[in-house]
């Protein structure tokens, strides 16, 4: 069970921004990933009790703070302290653990503290399925008494574990305070405060980079690129959020890994603000993860205690409220006003403030999201231009003009057996004209552009990330991130250890091996294969739907239905595919998580990596299988008139329209992408959370006045307890695929796929071959006739000829179909013609040339653009020099001081 970060979701209007599932303020990162950590895992046994000297240091600091500072909160009596402080109003709450309070049976029956008329009690009942009061018993029931005795036993065991765990926390120097008289019934709160000496010790262990007293000037680059960037920054000034920075952008403090021996180098002018709330909570969380409860047979860490119900939740506190008359200015309120509000959707993101409040990982995610959105603008503009080019040239497109010309009088072969009859090619005029919008000369240019766009996007992100790494001092971020064992892993190891104790075979170090996980691995392989097979079967079922519904519509006597058969079949099939994809996405996500839990990964990082791999494979197959079928298989596994390919008995494989399958592919992509965006992103991430909030407010039976009273009554940690837990960044990362290596691999695959789509799905290559090899005048006149083969209707297999052969009003002896085959009067009738092989050779040659040229251009762009901006590399070099100078100056000062002392001694 993962530890919770800042809780999200809200009870009332004060946290409406947090209701957006993927909205800014509903995202918080695991505290352990907010800062860099020491590679060595610190165990609770490594700590010695805090010495009296260290405690006195902290007492002196607190005393000094009391004497020198005047804070209104400190003047309040303990009963009125509602902010993130202990009852003394001075020590800040850095982390909160909650636990269930179980009263004795007689106390539960007599308790009437939270009556039915108490709206807080009604509110808590609406948020929990458990009632805070036991039903009244007329007299003592032995069975009930036994159950209560068993419950009390388990609660006592949990309390003993809590007592030991909390005692171990005190040994590390943390200060604790309990609140079991909370407004929320049945919940106890353990408030944790990290004093100055603990913060300094842990910051040194975790190698946190903190600002020193040295501040230097950040010089802007003087090259053309930097000048353009600064010009764009000035032009877009109205789009920047109104977030006041404490320091000028032209100045930057020199940061260094914190050291207690070198405290004089750091800016400790205000110790209360030296470690911000995010850093303090991350430090406390590291201590919590390293502290163990040793009373059970196997040591239990925080994750195990949470999983076993010893504690019910663990979370840091929000800074304050975001709306309201009495809401004081804070980072949370500023983020809501300048980021998580629909009124500022057009503005840039306050990335620095996001990082400050939520941590580096969340900040980097939203920075990536901003770069991705920004880079989509030129891609969208070019795409619109290509589409408009197709619209402007559709009337000049010779192939579509020939199809729409009724004078050609081309009779086509039936599209299905018996139910379908002969039809005129001119009826496909609308489809041919629409296909030109997506299949024209500009399509190739757009494909090349998108391949280069992918490279430019990755280069832009690398440079942006390097700039953020420099500004945020994230050198080596994530490389040495400490990770701890998951609760499930510790439980399985404990089971294995107990089993070995009973058998008498004990290993020095008990851990789960591949042999222990072999059944889970086999289950994963079988289930993954089964689910991929299910995807293929479902796609095949949609194919059968298209075949059968097309035949049924052809049998209709209604002229409107018969006229819109292709559009009806394409649209309904695409919608069915969309619904299946969305449903299977949810199912596959749940199954992937279940399979990952079966494997019992050791750490959270390993769990995430395995989960991401399974989810990506399943969702990739689910989303792209119908698209791959349309692009590369439909219309190529058909056969010919008189020798069609049949599946499942009498189902004849479907053909592409005369203008190709590219238009249907575009329709499928459009419906799938837009549908997923509207349904999954908007409905699931915005609509459902808002609906839950509305239902929760109705169940709470509170009017606006009671809500305001509740808001003014609850303490900060009580308000955050009522929020929903943060589920992690995994869904967001899956939605955006933010891994650089994966993106780079997908960009290479995209080039190859685009090459095959242009060569085999569109008519681009056949048009070129005809124009330069077979056209008598070097134009596309006669191209349509060149792509159609002849078929003698007497060669139909028995039972496949049309039931209404006179549908067109005359007897048909020869019909046409789209393929390159010899005519029936040839000695090799219906065999693939030489034109087919010439076009196939041209298609393969195009794939090879296109792939190599585009990849060469991509690699050239990658080489041309440096990964690190020049001004950043210069600033990093300058920082190293300044750091050396700072330490040299310090050593020189020490030598002078030591020399003076020695001179005084000799004197």
PDB file of N, CA and C in Angstrom, residues 125-186:
ATOM      1  N   UNK A 125     -20.558  10.096   8.273  1.00  0.00           N
ATOM      2  CA  UNK A 125     -21.267   8.899   7.820  1.00  0.00           C
ATOM      3  C   UNK A 125     -21.361   8.861   6.303  1.00  0.00           C
ATOM      4  N   UNK A 126     -21.459  10.025   5.673  1.00  0.00           N
ATOM      5  CA  UNK A 126     -21.552  10.070   4.211  1.00  0.00           C
ATOM      6  C   UNK A 126     -20.239   9.749   3.551  1.00  0.00           C
ATOM      7  N   UNK A 127     -19.118   9.871   4.293  1.00  0.00           N
ATOM      8  CA  UNK A 127     -17.802   9.607   3.720  1.00  0.00           C
ATOM      9  C   UNK A 127     -17.287   8.220   4.056  1.00  0.00           C
ATOM     10  N   UNK A 128     -17.976   7.515   4.913  1.00  0.00           N
ATOM     11  CA  UNK A 128     -17.494   6.209   5.359  1.00  0.00           C
ATOM     12  C   UNK A 128     -18.647   5.235   5.405  1.00  0.00           C
ATOM     13  N   UNK A 129     -18.362   4.004   5.099  1.00  0.00           N
ATOM     14  CA  UNK A 129     -19.397   2.967   5.146  1.00  0.00           C
ATOM     15  C   UNK A 129     -19.583   2.432   6.551  1.00  0.00           C
ATOM     16  N   UNK A 130     -18.644   2.732   7.439  1.00  0.00           N
ATOM     17  CA  UNK A 130     -18.767   2.273   8.827  1.00  0.00           C
ATOM     18  C   UNK A 130     -19.475   3.320   9.673  1.00  0.00           C
ATOM     19  N   UNK A 131     -20.370   2.903  10.503  1.00  0.00           N
ATOM     20  CA  UNK A 131     -21.052   3.827  11.415  1.00  0.00           C
ATOM     21  C   UNK A 131     -20.177   4.042  12.636  1.00  0.00           C
ATOM     22  N   UNK A 132     -20.231   5.244  13.163  1.00  0.00           N
ATOM     23  CA  UNK A 132     -19.414   5.556  14.340  1.00  0.00           C
ATOM     24  C   UNK A 132     -20.083   5.108  15.634  1.00  0.00           C
ATOM     25  N   UNK A 133     -21.290   4.654  15.555  1.00  0.00           N
ATOM     26  CA  UNK A 133     -21.992   4.213  16.753  1.00  0.00           C
ATOM     27  C   UNK A 133     -22.484   2.797  16.567  1.00  0.00           C
ATOM     28  N   UNK A 134     -22.373   2.002  17.612  1.00  0.00           N
ATOM     29  CA  UNK A 134     -22.906   0.648  17.581  1.00  0.00           C
ATOM     30  C   UNK A 134     -24.385   0.686  17.929  1.00  0.00           C
ATOM     31  N   UNK A 135     -25.186  -0.255  17.398  1.00  0.00           N
ATOM     32  CA  UNK A 135     -26.610  -0.266  17.738  1.00  0.00           C
ATOM     33  C   UNK A 135     -26.819  -0.534  19.218  1.00  0.00           C
ATOM     34  N   UNK A 136     -27.839   0.081  19.771  1.00  0.00           N
ATOM     35  CA  UNK A 136     -28.136  -0.094  21.181  1.00  0.00           C
ATOM     36  C   UNK A 136     -28.594  -1.521  21.443  1.00  0.00           C
ATOM     37  N   UNK A 137     -28.102  -2.104  22.528  1.00  0.00           N
ATOM     38  CA  UNK A 137     -28.471  -3.454  22.914  1.00  0.00           C
ATOM     39  C   UNK A 137     -29.316  -3.394  24.179  1.00  0.00           C
ATOM     40  N   UNK A 138     -30.448  -4.050  24.191  1.00  0.00           N
ATOM     41  CA  UNK A 138     -31.275  -4.019  25.406  1.00  0.00           C
ATOM     42  C   UNK A 138     -30.592  -4.668  26.587  1.00  0.00           C
ATOM     43  N   UNK A 139     -29.782  -5.689  26.345  1.00  0.00           N
ATOM     44  CA  UNK A 139     -29.027  -6.316  27.424  1.00  0.00           C
ATOM     45  C   UNK A 139     -27.806  -6.998  26.813  1.00  0.00           C
ATOM     46  N   UNK A 140     -26.927  -7.420  27.680  1.00  0.00           N
ATOM     47  CA  UNK A 140     -25.655  -7.973  27.225  1.00  0.00           C
ATOM     48  C   UNK A 140     -25.884  -9.266  26.441  1.00  0.00           C
ATOM     49  N   UNK A 141     -25.355  -9.316  25.230  1.00  0.00           N
ATOM     50  CA  UNK A 141     -25.434 -10.497  24.384  1.00  0.00           C
ATOM     51  C   UNK A 141     -24.078 -11.186  24.408  1.00  0.00           C
ATOM     52  N   UNK A 142     -23.999 -12.481  24.810  1.00  0.00           N
ATOM     53  CA  UNK A 142     -22.690 -13.148  24.882  1.00  0.00           C
ATOM     54  C   UNK A 142     -21.946 -13.141  23.548  1.00  0.00           C
ATOM     55  N   UNK A 143     -22.676 -13.350  22.450  1.00  0.00           N
ATOM     56  CA  UNK A 143     -22.010 -13.377  21.148  1.00  0.00           C
ATOM     57  C   UNK A 143     -21.442 -12.003  20.808  1.00  0.00           C
ATOM     58  N   UNK A 144     -22.231 -10.976  21.092  1.00  0.00           N
ATOM     59  CA  UNK A 144     -21.751  -9.617  20.836  1.00  0.00           C
ATOM     60  C   UNK A 144     -20.563  -9.306  21.725  1.00  0.00           C
ATOM     61  N   UNK A 145     -20.629  -9.734  22.959  1.00  0.00           N
ATOM     62  CA  UNK A 145     -19.520  -9.480  23.878  1.00  0.00           C
ATOM     63  C   UNK A 145     -18.242 -10.163  23.403  1.00  0.00           C
ATOM     64  N   UNK A 146     -18.379 -11.408  22.868  1.00  0.00           N
ATOM     65  CA  UNK A 146     -17.208 -12.120  22.366  1.00  0.00           C
ATOM     66  C   UNK A 146     -16.607 -11.400  21.162  1.00  0.00           C
ATOM     67  N   UNK A 147     -17.472 -10.931  20.286  1.00  0.00           N
ATOM     68  CA  UNK A 147     -16.986 -10.199  19.123  1.00  0.00           C
ATOM     69  C   UNK A 147     -16.270  -8.912  19.542  1.00  0.00           C
ATOM     70  N   UNK A 148     -16.850  -8.232  20.555  1.00  0.00           N
ATOM     71  CA  UNK A 148     -16.218  -7.013  21.010  1.00  0.00           C
ATOM     72  C   UNK A 148     -14.883  -7.310  21.677  1.00  0.00           C
ATOM     73  N   UNK A 149     -14.800  -8.442  22.382  1.00  0.00           N
ATOM     74  CA  UNK A 149     -13.535  -8.824  23.012  1.00  0.00           C
ATOM     75  C   UNK A 149     -12.470  -9.102  21.942  1.00  0.00           C
ATOM     76  N   UNK A 150     -12.876  -9.800  20.859  1.00  0.00           N
ATOM     77  CA  UNK A 150     -11.937 -10.077  19.781  1.00  0.00           C
ATOM     78  C   UNK A 150     -11.496  -8.775  19.109  1.00  0.00           C
ATOM     79  N   UNK A 151     -12.443  -7.852  18.913  1.00  0.00           N
ATOM     80  CA  UNK A 151     -12.100  -6.564  18.315  1.00  0.00           C
ATOM     81  C   UNK A 151     -11.143  -5.789  19.197  1.00  0.00           C
ATOM     82  N   UNK A 152     -11.423  -5.791  20.518  1.00  0.00           N
ATOM     83  CA  UNK A 152     -10.545  -5.088  21.446  1.00  0.00           C
ATOM     84  C   UNK A 152      -9.145  -5.680  21.434  1.00  0.00           C
ATOM     85  N   UNK A 153      -9.046  -7.014  21.246  1.00  0.00           N
ATOM     86  CA  UNK A 153      -7.732  -7.657  21.201  1.00  0.00           C
ATOM     87  C   UNK A 153      -6.933  -7.150  20.005  1.00  0.00           C
ATOM     88  N   UNK A 154      -7.563  -7.106  18.838  1.00  0.00           N
ATOM     89  CA  UNK A 154      -6.869  -6.621  17.646  1.00  0.00           C
ATOM     90  C   UNK A 154      -6.505  -5.148  17.783  1.00  0.00           C
ATOM     91  N   UNK A 155      -7.385  -4.363  18.373  1.00  0.00           N
ATOM     92  CA  UNK A 155      -7.086  -2.952  18.559  1.00  0.00           C
ATOM     93  C   UNK A 155      -5.933  -2.763  19.533  1.00  0.00           C
ATOM     94  N   UNK A 156      -5.879  -3.604  20.576  1.00  0.00           N
ATOM     95  CA  UNK A 156      -4.756  -3.524  21.511  1.00  0.00           C
ATOM     96  C   UNK A 156      -3.448  -3.872  20.824  1.00  0.00           C
ATOM     97  N   UNK A 157      -3.478  -4.878  19.951  1.00  0.00           N
ATOM     98  CA  UNK A 157      -2.266  -5.257  19.221  1.00  0.00           C
ATOM     99  C   UNK A 157      -1.794  -4.116  18.330  1.00  0.00           C
ATOM    100  N   UNK A 158      -2.734  -3.459  17.650  1.00  0.00           N
ATOM    101  CA  UNK A 158      -2.368  -2.315  16.813  1.00  0.00           C
ATOM    102  C   UNK A 158      -1.816  -1.175  17.664  1.00  0.00           C
ATOM    103  N   UNK A 159      -2.419  -0.983  18.845  1.00  0.00           N
ATOM    104  CA  UNK A 159      -1.954   0.100  19.699  1.00  0.00           C
ATOM    105  C   UNK A 159      -0.536  -0.162  20.200  1.00  0.00           C
ATOM    106  N   UNK A 160      -0.227  -1.416  20.522  1.00  0.00           N
ATOM    107  CA  UNK A 160       1.129  -1.756  20.960  1.00  0.00           C
ATOM    108  C   UNK A 160       2.142  -1.493  19.833  1.00  0.00           C
ATOM    109  N   UNK A 161       1.767  -1.846  18.612  1.00  0.00           N
ATOM    110  CA  UNK A 161       2.664  -1.583  17.484  1.00  0.00           C
ATOM    111  C   UNK A 161       2.842  -0.084  17.270  1.00  0.00           C
ATOM    112  N   UNK A 162       1.752   0.664  17.429  1.00  0.00           N
ATOM    113  CA  UNK A 162       1.867   2.113  17.283  1.00  0.00           C
ATOM    114  C   UNK A 162       2.774   2.695  18.358  1.00  0.00           C
ATOM    115  N   UNK A 163       2.621   2.196  19.570  1.00  0.00           N
ATOM    116  CA  UNK A 163       3.438   2.730  20.664  1.00  0.00           C
ATOM    117  C   UNK A 163       4.924   2.500  20.396  1.00  0.00           C
ATOM    118  N   UNK A 164       5.271   1.298  19.943  1.00  0.00           N
ATOM    119  CA  UNK A 164       6.691   1.035  19.671  1.00  0.00           C
ATOM    120  C   UNK A 164       7.193   1.869  18.495  1.00  0.00           C
ATOM    121  N   UNK A 165       6.376   1.936  17.442  1.00  0.00           N
ATOM    122  CA  UNK A 165       6.784   2.713  16.269  1.00  0.00           C
ATOM    123  C   UNK A 165       6.978   4.184  16.633  1.00  0.00           C
ATOM    124  N   UNK A 166       6.076   4.716  17.434  1.00  0.00           N
ATOM    125  CA  UNK A 166       6.187   6.122  17.817  1.00  0.00           C
ATOM    126  C   UNK A 166       7.364   6.352  18.748  1.00  0.00           C
ATOM    127  N   UNK A 167       7.661   5.368  19.601  1.00  0.00           N
ATOM    128  CA  UNK A 167       8.836   5.500  20.447  1.00  0.00           C
ATOM    129  C   UNK A 167      10.114   5.506  19.614  1.00  0.00           C
ATOM    130  N   UNK A 168      10.148   4.673  18.584  1.00  0.00           N
ATOM    131  CA  UNK A 168      11.305   4.677  17.679  1.00  0.00           C
ATOM    132  C   UNK A 168      11.408   5.990  16.919  1.00  0.00           C
ATOM    133  N   UNK A 169      10.267   6.589  16.583  1.00  0.00           N
ATOM    134  CA  UNK A 169      10.308   7.900  15.932  1.00  0.00           C
ATOM    135  C   UNK A 169      10.887   8.951  16.866  1.00  0.00           C
ATOM    136  N   UNK A 170      10.541   8.874  18.151  1.00  0.00           N
ATOM    137  CA  UNK A 170      11.097   9.844  19.098  1.00  0.00           C
ATOM    138  C   UNK A 170      12.606   9.670  19.239  1.00  0.00           C
ATOM    139  N   UNK A 171      13.076   8.421  19.123  1.00  0.00           N
ATOM    140  CA  UNK A 171      14.512   8.192  19.210  1.00  0.00           C
ATOM    141  C   UNK A 171      15.272   8.838  18.060  1.00  0.00           C
ATOM    142  N   UNK A 172      14.604   8.992  16.934  1.00  0.00           N
ATOM    143  CA  UNK A 172      15.255   9.665  15.801  1.00  0.00           C
ATOM    144  C   UNK A 172      15.257  11.174  15.959  1.00  0.00           C
ATOM    145  N   UNK A 173      14.571  11.686  16.979  1.00  0.00           N
ATOM    146  CA  UNK A 173      14.552  13.118  17.209  1.00  0.00           C
ATOM    147  C   UNK A 173      13.272  13.797  16.812  1.00  0.00           C
ATOM    148  N   UNK A 174      12.339  13.078  16.197  1.00  0.00           N
ATOM    149  CA  UNK A 174      11.076  13.694  15.806  1.00  0.00           C
ATOM    150  C   UNK A 174      10.227  13.965  17.042  1.00  0.00           C
ATOM    151  N   UNK A 175       9.431  15.004  16.990  1.00  0.00           N
ATOM    152  CA  UNK A 175       8.535  15.357  18.074  1.00  0.00           C
ATOM    153  C   UNK A 175       7.103  15.034  17.666  1.00  0.00           C
ATOM    154  N   UNK A 176       6.369  14.397  18.588  1.00  0.00           N
ATOM    155  CA  UNK A 176       5.038  13.880  18.278  1.00  0.00           C
ATOM    156  C   UNK A 176       4.002  14.496  19.213  1.00  0.00           C
ATOM    157  N   UNK A 177       2.800  14.589  18.697  1.00  0.00           N
ATOM    158  CA  UNK A 177       1.666  15.043  19.505  1.00  0.00           C
ATOM    159  C   UNK A 177       0.408  14.373  18.977  1.00  0.00           C
ATOM    160  N   UNK A 178      -0.388  13.822  19.905  1.00  0.00           N
ATOM    161  CA  UNK A 178      -1.601  13.113  19.517  1.00  0.00           C
ATOM    162  C   UNK A 178      -2.822  13.992  19.741  1.00  0.00           C
ATOM    163  N   UNK A 179      -3.818  13.752  18.894  1.00  0.00           N
ATOM    164  CA  UNK A 179      -5.115  14.407  19.033  1.00  0.00           C
ATOM    165  C   UNK A 179      -6.189  13.346  18.833  1.00  0.00           C
ATOM    166  N   UNK A 180      -6.706  12.830  19.949  1.00  0.00           N
ATOM    167  CA  UNK A 180      -7.762  11.821  19.896  1.00  0.00           C
ATOM    168  C   UNK A 180      -9.123  12.405  20.251  1.00  0.00           C
ATOM    169  N   UNK A 181      -9.188  13.710  20.409  1.00  0.00           N
ATOM    170  CA  UNK A 181     -10.456  14.394  20.663  1.00  0.00           C
ATOM    171  C   UNK A 181     -10.850  15.196  19.427  1.00  0.00           C
ATOM    172  N   UNK A 182     -10.656  14.592  18.281  1.00  0.00           N
ATOM    173  CA  UNK A 182     -10.899  15.295  17.025  1.00  0.00           C
ATOM    174  C   UNK A 182     -12.386  15.467  16.780  1.00  0.00           C
ATOM    175  N   UNK A 183     -12.711  16.449  15.940  1.00  0.00           N
ATOM    176  CA  UNK A 183     -14.095  16.654  15.523  1.00  0.00           C
ATOM    177  C   UNK A 183     -14.597  15.480  14.703  1.00  0.00           C
ATOM    178  N   UNK A 184     -13.692  14.811  14.000  1.00  0.00           N
ATOM    179  CA  UNK A 184     -14.053  13.644  13.193  1.00  0.00           C
ATOM    180  C   UNK A 184     -14.108  12.428  14.095  1.00  0.00           C
ATOM    181  N   UNK A 185     -15.245  11.768  14.234  1.00  0.00           N
ATOM    182  CA  UNK A 185     -15.367  10.654  15.177  1.00  0.00           C
ATOM    183  C   UNK A 185     -14.596   9.434  14.721  1.00  0.00           C
ATOM    184  N   UNK A 186     -13.998   8.743  15.704  1.00  0.00           N
ATOM    185  CA  UNK A 186     -13.333   7.473  15.438  1.00  0.00           C
ATOM    186  C   UNK A 186     -11.968   7.586  14.808  1.00  0.00           C
TER     187      UNK A 186
END
